[in-house]
């Protein structure tokens, strides 16, 4: 019996597919990484009995990055990143141990069926999975085929079974095009980002962005927003005049006529036309025409149109909308949400999809009428050769999906029903009349058949005032003629929907990456999202784009990226060489980078006008250890300290509060210590600004505070305040927070575990002695007599936090409350309070992880 491994892109997809293929007759177990389950069943595979194992990954298994030393911003010239810096594939999420998990499940398997998403990213993940599994699978006999690819567009019984019966092969060319895009974006983006971030953050203090990033797609996206801003700023309003006439056609009923000249920009000429028309007392009908017209039903729905409507009509950002659509897809409610196609294939079961909605109370009547009268063939749209248009695959209720999930599903379903409905037909009546020599027109519309607008009421023809029954030669008395003075208006800021349209038109990004690029320019503080989801550029975004235009306009214009996207598509089609495209594109951007660096003064001139130099920013906080003058604390992102006398800048931990730490000084460099805190419910630790940026010991890395410092005698160091290994993570040490009294706590110096203990104690100190059972440092606790929880009203006790029964009820484990992950330094493996093989510098053994106590502490999880 063969063993067949099947791999999907997400755990929920794996479960749904396995349930369909096994008809629910399967067993499930957790995989070794805890994130992915394995569903097992027996069945038939290519005419033979087989044992199936269906599991999944969690998106990309690997990610592209530079090798170790090239990730150090301080030691590597960004220009080297274009060609000299070697790259390597690393695990995208090391905590998941995805490669090891795939190898364990793949070992002993004879075949593999890849159920990854059917787009270019999915093809790329296919080969990441194969790299991990093929080496450990059973060797094929002769030319026996072992790798299969399932192609599907929805999680329905029909689609999944069809995919299983028509297995193909993964597309290596499409996977290569993704590799090329990843490497181009990494090398180009990192080189420009590192250079301009270091250059401008080293000069200006109020940029309010932790990263001055550049991206081959991100920057043209920002360019569109700034281009619209520039049009608004340069707009000069003009006055114009409009002639408006009203005629009476029934008692107390007036008809407003529109001037055929529309408007004039000269006041005197406008006044002349007014005087001419005022002479006339009647309006004479010159012609009456009636014409039947149709408002076309929409094309089938693709990703870009869905994102446009989600932003403009539903008020959802593109990335949020895409996340909801993916969730609806994995739950089986809609077909695959990433598609450029707006044309249904001839064999698509439109009636079957429509029948699914026949009992939904929101549109049951419309659907039943369509099924009984016959559906209309959808309009011929664009066939991109990827996936069918986005279609509802099963019915749902608001209670099932809730909130934004229902709102997006409702739109997708209404749009689908509209595509197979009739066009909206209406009668347009145009009345042309004359008042003296001037011509005026009045247009009215009357709905004949609402068609698709019944299901999409927001598209319906608005009800208008009915036009009078008249014919050529009829005259109406004039009730009013007046001149209206108006003013031209500037364009408004781009909406997300308009930006998506521009990106699609110019070939910036793909249907999958467009939401990411828009989200990036928001996250980087280059634009803000205003009411109506309009994107208003910030000072930083404006200056950057103007600077690119000043130095090299092609860095911000969509032309080059559009050309690169075309080359990447040629790789996917097997028409272009991967290495040649990569080499040619990097060579172009390398030249542009050198020119950009040589010409940076041009952008700097613009920065000087909008932002303040470091020396003029921030407020005095702590003293420099070199000149003993106060350094200024700059709160704007990224927060840092700057000594204007030494002209030195020191980075700090982010996403927390920084304050002076009791005016205490570092024994190594005489810098005043500062205290970082994530809030009263979180963790805090002191740090030396100089040591944080220039690690004093070999076993320390940049970005470590005093709670990780291995100084043997400093009272703030890990060696003096460390208590025992973290009860959750492998490399962390629980360190006493000496500032936390009377609500004392110790916090892990690696993860966000916080242990609250000894509330209302007068003093808590870390003893030089260690626990005989677990080698953790003992803790000396002093209580006030009135508040002592110790037995026999004792006020002092020394013992192990983990093992001492007296302390058992005084310890509570929590997780630190953090709004964002901290931006920390390296993640090297460090054991216990001390360093070296089981010994601390003071000669005491490293604390062991108190495994028995872990279970007791876990009971207090919050």
mmCIF file of C-alpha atoms in Angstrom, residues 11 68 261 276 284 298 310 350 418 457 483 512 549 575 611 661 704 752 757 776 822 826 830:
data_model
loop_
_atom_site.group_PDB
_atom_site.id
_atom_site.type_symbol
_atom_site.label_atom_id
_atom_site.label_comp_id
_atom_site.label_asym_id
_atom_site.label_seq_id
_atom_site.Cartn_x
_atom_site.Cartn_y
_atom_site.Cartn_z
ATOM 1 C CA UNK A 11 -4.414 24.205 8.473
ATOM 2 C CA UNK A 68 24.398 37.056 8.803
ATOM 3 C CA UNK A 261 -23.426 76.343 -23.447
ATOM 4 C CA UNK A 276 -31.006 88.417 -24.163
ATOM 5 C CA UNK A 284 -40.561 77.149 -27.116
ATOM 6 C CA UNK A 298 -21.488 44.310 -14.155
ATOM 7 C CA UNK A 310 -14.675 47.259 -0.317
ATOM 8 C CA UNK A 350 -23.552 29.178 -13.024
ATOM 9 C CA UNK A 418 -26.250 40.726 -10.928
ATOM 10 C CA UNK A 457 -30.145 48.860 -5.619
ATOM 11 C CA UNK A 483 -27.232 83.879 -13.551
ATOM 12 C CA UNK A 512 -2.257 39.932 -4.254
ATOM 13 C CA UNK A 549 11.744 63.676 -8.663
ATOM 14 C CA UNK A 575 9.851 33.249 -22.194
ATOM 15 C CA UNK A 611 12.101 69.008 9.540
ATOM 16 C CA UNK A 661 16.599 55.842 36.175
ATOM 17 C CA UNK A 704 20.435 44.441 25.147
ATOM 18 C CA UNK A 752 6.750 38.643 27.522
ATOM 19 C CA UNK A 757 4.918 38.177 43.504
ATOM 20 C CA UNK A 776 17.496 29.279 41.014
ATOM 21 C CA UNK A 822 9.693 45.377 21.007
ATOM 22 C CA UNK A 826 20.037 39.688 18.425
ATOM 23 C CA UNK A 830 22.119 32.366 26.376
#
